[in-house]
Short mmCIF file of C-alpha atoms in Angstrom, two decimals:
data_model
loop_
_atom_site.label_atom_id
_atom_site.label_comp_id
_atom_site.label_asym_id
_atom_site.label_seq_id
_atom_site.Cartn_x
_atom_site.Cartn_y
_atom_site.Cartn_z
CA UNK O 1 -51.27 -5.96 20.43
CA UNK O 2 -49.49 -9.24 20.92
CA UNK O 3 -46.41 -8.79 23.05
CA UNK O 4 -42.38 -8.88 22.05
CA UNK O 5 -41.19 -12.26 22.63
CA UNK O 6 -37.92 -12.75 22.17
CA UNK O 7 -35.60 -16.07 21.14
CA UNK O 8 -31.89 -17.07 21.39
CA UNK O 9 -29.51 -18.42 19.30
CA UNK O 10 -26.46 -19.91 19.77
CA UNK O 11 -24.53 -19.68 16.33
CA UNK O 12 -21.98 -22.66 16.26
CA UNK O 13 -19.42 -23.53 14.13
CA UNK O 14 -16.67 -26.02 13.41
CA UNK O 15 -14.40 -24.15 11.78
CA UNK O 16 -12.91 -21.40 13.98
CA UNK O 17 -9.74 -19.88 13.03
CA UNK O 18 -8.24 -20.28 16.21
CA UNK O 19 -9.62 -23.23 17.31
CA UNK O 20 -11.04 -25.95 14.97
CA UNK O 21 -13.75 -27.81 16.68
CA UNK O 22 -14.21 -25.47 19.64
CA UNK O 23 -17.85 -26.32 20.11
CA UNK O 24 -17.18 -29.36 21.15
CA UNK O 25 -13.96 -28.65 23.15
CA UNK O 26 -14.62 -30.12 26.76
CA UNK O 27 -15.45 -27.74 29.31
CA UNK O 28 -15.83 -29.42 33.01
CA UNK O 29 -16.77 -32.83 31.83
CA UNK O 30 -19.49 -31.13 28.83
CA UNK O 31 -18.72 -30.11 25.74
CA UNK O 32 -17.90 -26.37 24.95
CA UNK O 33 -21.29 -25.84 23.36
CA UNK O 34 -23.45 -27.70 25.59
CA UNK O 35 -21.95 -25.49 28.58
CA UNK O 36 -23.29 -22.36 27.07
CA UNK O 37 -26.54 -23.96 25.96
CA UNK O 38 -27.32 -24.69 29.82
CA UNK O 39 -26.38 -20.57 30.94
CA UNK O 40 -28.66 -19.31 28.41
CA UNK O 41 -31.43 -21.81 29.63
CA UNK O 42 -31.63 -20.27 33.05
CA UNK O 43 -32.56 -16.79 31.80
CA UNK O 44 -36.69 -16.17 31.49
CA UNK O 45 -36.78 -13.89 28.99
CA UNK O 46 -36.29 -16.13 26.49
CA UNK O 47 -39.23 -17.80 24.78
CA UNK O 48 -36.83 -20.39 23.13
CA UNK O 49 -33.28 -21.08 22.55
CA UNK O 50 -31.94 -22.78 19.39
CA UNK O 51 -28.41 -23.61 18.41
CA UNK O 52 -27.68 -22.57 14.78
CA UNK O 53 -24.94 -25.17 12.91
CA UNK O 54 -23.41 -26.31 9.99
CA UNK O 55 -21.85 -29.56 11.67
CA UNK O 56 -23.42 -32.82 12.12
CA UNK O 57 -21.19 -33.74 15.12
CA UNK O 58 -22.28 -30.62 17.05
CA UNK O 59 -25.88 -31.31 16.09
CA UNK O 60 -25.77 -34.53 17.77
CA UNK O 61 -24.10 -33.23 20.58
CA UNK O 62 -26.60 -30.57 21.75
CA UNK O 63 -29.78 -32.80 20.53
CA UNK O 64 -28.13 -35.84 23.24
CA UNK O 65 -27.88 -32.84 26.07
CA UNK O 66 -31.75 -32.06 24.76
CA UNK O 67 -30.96 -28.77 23.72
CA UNK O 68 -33.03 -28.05 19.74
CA UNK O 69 -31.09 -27.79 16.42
CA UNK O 70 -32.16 -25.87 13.63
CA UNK O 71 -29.05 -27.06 10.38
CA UNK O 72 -28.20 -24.26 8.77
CA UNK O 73 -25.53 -23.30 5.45
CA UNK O 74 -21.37 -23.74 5.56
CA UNK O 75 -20.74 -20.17 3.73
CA UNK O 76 -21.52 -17.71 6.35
CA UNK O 77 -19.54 -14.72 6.61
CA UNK O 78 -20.59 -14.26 10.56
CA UNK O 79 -22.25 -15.90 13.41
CA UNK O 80 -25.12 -12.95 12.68
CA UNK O 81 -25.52 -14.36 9.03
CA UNK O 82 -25.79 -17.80 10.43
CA UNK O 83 -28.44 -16.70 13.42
CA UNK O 84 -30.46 -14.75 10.95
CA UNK O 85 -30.58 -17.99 8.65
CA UNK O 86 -31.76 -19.55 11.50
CA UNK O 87 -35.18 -17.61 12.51
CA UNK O 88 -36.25 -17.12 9.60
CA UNK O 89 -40.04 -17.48 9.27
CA UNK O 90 -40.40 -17.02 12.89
CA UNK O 91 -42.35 -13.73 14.23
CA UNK O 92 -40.01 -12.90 17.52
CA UNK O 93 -39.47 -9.20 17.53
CA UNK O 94 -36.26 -9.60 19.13
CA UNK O 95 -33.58 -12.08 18.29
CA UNK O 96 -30.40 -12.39 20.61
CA UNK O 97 -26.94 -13.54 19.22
CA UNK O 98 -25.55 -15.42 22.40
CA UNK O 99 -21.69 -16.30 20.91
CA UNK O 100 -21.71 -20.21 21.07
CA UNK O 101 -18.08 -19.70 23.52
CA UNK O 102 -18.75 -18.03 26.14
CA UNK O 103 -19.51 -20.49 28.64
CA UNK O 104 -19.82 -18.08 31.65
CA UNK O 105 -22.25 -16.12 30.23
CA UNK O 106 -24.51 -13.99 33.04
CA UNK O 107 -28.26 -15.40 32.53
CA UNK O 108 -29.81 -11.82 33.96
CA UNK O 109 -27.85 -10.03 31.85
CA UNK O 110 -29.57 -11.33 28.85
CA UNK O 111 -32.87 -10.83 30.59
CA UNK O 112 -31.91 -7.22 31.43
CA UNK O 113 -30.73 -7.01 27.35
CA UNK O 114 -33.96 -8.51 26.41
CA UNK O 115 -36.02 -5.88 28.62
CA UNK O 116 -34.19 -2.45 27.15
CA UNK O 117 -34.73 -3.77 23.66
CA UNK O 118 -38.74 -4.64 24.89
CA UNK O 119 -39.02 -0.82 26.81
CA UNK O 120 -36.93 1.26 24.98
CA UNK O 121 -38.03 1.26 20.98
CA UNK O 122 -35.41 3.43 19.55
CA UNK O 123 -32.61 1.03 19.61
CA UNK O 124 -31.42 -1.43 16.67
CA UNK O 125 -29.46 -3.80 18.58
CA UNK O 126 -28.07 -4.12 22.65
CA UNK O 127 -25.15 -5.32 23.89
CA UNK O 128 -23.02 -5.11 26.74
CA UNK O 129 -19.56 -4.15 28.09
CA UNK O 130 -17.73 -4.55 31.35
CA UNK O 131 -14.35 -2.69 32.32
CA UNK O 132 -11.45 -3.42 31.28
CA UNK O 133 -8.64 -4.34 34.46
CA UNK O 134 -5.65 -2.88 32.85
CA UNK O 135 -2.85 -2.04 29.83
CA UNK O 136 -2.48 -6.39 29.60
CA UNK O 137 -5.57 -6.88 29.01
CA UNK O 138 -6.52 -3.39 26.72
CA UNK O 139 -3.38 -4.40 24.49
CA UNK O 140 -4.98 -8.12 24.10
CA UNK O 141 -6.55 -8.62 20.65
CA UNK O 142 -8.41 -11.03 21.37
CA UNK O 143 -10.29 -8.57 23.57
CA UNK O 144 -12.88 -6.19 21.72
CA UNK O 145 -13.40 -2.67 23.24
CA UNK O 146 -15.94 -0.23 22.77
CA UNK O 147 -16.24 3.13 23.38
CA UNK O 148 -19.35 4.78 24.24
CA UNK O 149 -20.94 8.15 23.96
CA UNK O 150 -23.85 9.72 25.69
CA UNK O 151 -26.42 7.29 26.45
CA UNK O 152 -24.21 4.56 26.22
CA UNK O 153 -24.59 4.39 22.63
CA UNK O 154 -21.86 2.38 20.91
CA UNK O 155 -19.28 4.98 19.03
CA UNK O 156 -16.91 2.28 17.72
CA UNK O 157 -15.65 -1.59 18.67
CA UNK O 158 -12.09 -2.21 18.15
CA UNK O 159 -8.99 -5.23 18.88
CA UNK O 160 -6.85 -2.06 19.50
CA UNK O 161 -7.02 -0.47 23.10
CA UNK O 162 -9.73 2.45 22.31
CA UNK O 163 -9.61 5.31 23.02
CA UNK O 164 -5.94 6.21 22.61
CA UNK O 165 -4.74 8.41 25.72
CA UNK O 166 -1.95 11.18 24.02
CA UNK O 167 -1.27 12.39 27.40
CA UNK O 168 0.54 10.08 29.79
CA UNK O 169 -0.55 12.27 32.56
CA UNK O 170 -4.07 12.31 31.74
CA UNK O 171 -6.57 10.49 34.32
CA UNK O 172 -10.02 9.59 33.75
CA UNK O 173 -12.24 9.97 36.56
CA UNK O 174 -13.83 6.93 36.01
CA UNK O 175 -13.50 3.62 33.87
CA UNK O 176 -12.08 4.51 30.49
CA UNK O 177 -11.81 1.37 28.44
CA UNK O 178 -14.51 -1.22 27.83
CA UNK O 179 -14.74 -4.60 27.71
CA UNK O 180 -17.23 -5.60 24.83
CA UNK O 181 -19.28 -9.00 25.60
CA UNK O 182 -20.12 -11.61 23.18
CA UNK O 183 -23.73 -10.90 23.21
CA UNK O 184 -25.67 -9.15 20.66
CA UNK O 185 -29.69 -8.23 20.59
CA UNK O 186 -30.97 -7.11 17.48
CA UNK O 187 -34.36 -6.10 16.80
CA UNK O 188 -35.50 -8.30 13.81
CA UNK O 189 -36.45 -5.85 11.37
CA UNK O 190 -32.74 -4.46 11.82
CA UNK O 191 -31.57 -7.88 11.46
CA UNK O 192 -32.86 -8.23 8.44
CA UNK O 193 -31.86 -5.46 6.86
CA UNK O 194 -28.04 -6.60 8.54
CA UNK O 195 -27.51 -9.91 6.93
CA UNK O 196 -28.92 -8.02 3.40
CA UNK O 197 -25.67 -5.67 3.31
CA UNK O 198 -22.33 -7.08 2.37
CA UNK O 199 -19.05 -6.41 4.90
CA UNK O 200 -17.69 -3.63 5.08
CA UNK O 201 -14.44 -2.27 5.32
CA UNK O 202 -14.12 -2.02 8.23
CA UNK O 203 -15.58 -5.23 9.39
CA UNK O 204 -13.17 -7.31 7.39
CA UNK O 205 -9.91 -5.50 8.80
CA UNK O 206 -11.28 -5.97 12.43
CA UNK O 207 -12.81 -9.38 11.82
CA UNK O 208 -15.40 -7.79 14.24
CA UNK O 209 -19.11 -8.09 12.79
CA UNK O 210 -20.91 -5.25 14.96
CA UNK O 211 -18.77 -2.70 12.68
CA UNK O 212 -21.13 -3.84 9.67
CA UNK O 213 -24.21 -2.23 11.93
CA UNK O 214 -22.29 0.72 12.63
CA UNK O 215 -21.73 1.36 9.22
CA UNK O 216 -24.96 1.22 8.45
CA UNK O 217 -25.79 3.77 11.36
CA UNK O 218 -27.54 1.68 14.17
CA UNK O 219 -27.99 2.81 17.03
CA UNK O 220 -26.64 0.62 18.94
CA UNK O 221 -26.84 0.44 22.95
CA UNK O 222 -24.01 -0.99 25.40
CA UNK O 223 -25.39 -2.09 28.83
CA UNK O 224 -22.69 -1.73 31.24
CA UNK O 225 -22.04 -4.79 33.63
CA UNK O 226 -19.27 -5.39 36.68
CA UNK O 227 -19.84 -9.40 35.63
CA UNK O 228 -17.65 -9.75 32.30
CA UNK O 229 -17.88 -13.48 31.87
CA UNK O 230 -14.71 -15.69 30.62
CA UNK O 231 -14.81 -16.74 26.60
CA UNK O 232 -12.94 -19.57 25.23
CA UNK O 233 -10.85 -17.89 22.35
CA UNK O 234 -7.87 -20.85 22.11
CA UNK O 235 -7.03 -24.05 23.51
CA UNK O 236 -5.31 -22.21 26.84
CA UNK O 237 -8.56 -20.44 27.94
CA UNK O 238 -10.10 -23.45 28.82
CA UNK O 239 -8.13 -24.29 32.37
CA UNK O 240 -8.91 -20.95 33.20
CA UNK O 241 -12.63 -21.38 32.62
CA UNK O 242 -12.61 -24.65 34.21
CA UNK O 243 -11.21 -23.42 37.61
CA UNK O 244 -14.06 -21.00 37.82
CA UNK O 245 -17.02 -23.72 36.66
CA UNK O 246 -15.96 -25.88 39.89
CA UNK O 247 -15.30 -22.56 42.22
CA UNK O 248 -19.30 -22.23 41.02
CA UNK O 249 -20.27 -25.67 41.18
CA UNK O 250 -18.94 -26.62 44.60
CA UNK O 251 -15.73 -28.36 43.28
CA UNK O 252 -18.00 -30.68 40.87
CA UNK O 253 -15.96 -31.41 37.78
#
């Protein structure tokens, strides 16, 4: 039996809501995209990584920083839709979703994603989660939690701080609210059968994709992680993300 390899995608947009033209937002001298593009590179799990777009002008971008292309349709509903588009006809059992903003992104933690979904056959998708430092940052929407239940299978993903505490006195005796990373890892036959069903509900009042899965009753595990990474949601993050690329790269710009 031939092994599970495993590929990346980076789904990439124009578009965003928030922030039209992220992708291409400088980061540190690079543009948004291209920044991401080089973090997934250093993990060695990956057999390839592609960057799935609609845009011309962030094609050219990641094909002049080397990185490969593959063009794919304006009218997805999610960055899944758009990374499932973009294997297609390829024969990797396991296809990660690395979000095209989140520039920080921990290399070995998508190698330590990529090995759960290779040992451990019962789960649809992986993803991970890293605690949350307090009420600011619960109440953020913005931020997406996730609760967990045994085996750190995902019970729900939320913009609202999850779970609700009724009683004020109550302490948990250890980390109660979770930080949910932008990366997903689906195994492909799940995938497929993910971009086949339409939205739910519940998806389009979250605006969060993952509740689509959940719907559809994956199983669904969350690898906890002390490293959370730094995401650029808006125009403001970027300082912020900026300051910690030069702390890391010695004070290069």
């Amino acid at each position: 039996m031939s092994p599970i390899t495993a590929v990346g995608v980076l789904p990439a947009r124009w578009g965003s809501t928030r922030f039209p033209g992220k992708s291409l937002a400088p980061v540190a001298g690079k543009p948004l995209i291209v920044r991401v593009l080089e973090r997934a590179r250093m993990a060695r799990r990956l057999r390839e990584i592609l960057v799935a777009t609609d845009d011309e002008r962030i094609r050219q971008a990641v094909e002049r920083a080397g990185g490969r292309v593959v063009m794919t349709r304006p009218d997805h509903p999610s960055g899944t839709d758009r990374v499932a588009e973009a294997v297609s006809g390829m024969s990797d059992g396991i296809v990660a979703n690395i979000q095209g903003d989140e520039p920080l992104i921990d290399p070995e933690l998508i190698d330590r994603l990529v090995d759960v979904m290779a040992s451990e056959p019962g789960w649809d998708m992986a993803t991970a989660a890293s605690p949350i430092a307090g009420e600011a940052e619960a109440a953020m929407p913005s931020v997406c939690k996730v609760v967990m239940g045994a085996g750190d299978r995902a019970v729900y993903f939320s913009r609202h701080p999850i779970p609700f505490v009724r009683d004020a006195a109550f302490r948990a005796a250890g980390t109660l609210r979770w930080r949910h990373i932008g990366i997903y890892l689906y195994r492909r036959e799940f995938l497929d059968r993910l971009v086949a069903e339409p939205p739910c509900l519940l998806e389009k009042a979250e605006c969060l994709e993952q509740l689509r899965a959940l719907h559809m009753g994956a199983r669904i595990k969350v690898l906890r992680t002390r490293e959370a990474g730094s995401g650029v949601d808006e125009p403001g993050d970027i300082g912020r993300v900026e300051a910690i690329i030069r702390r890391q790269e010695g004070g290069a710009a």
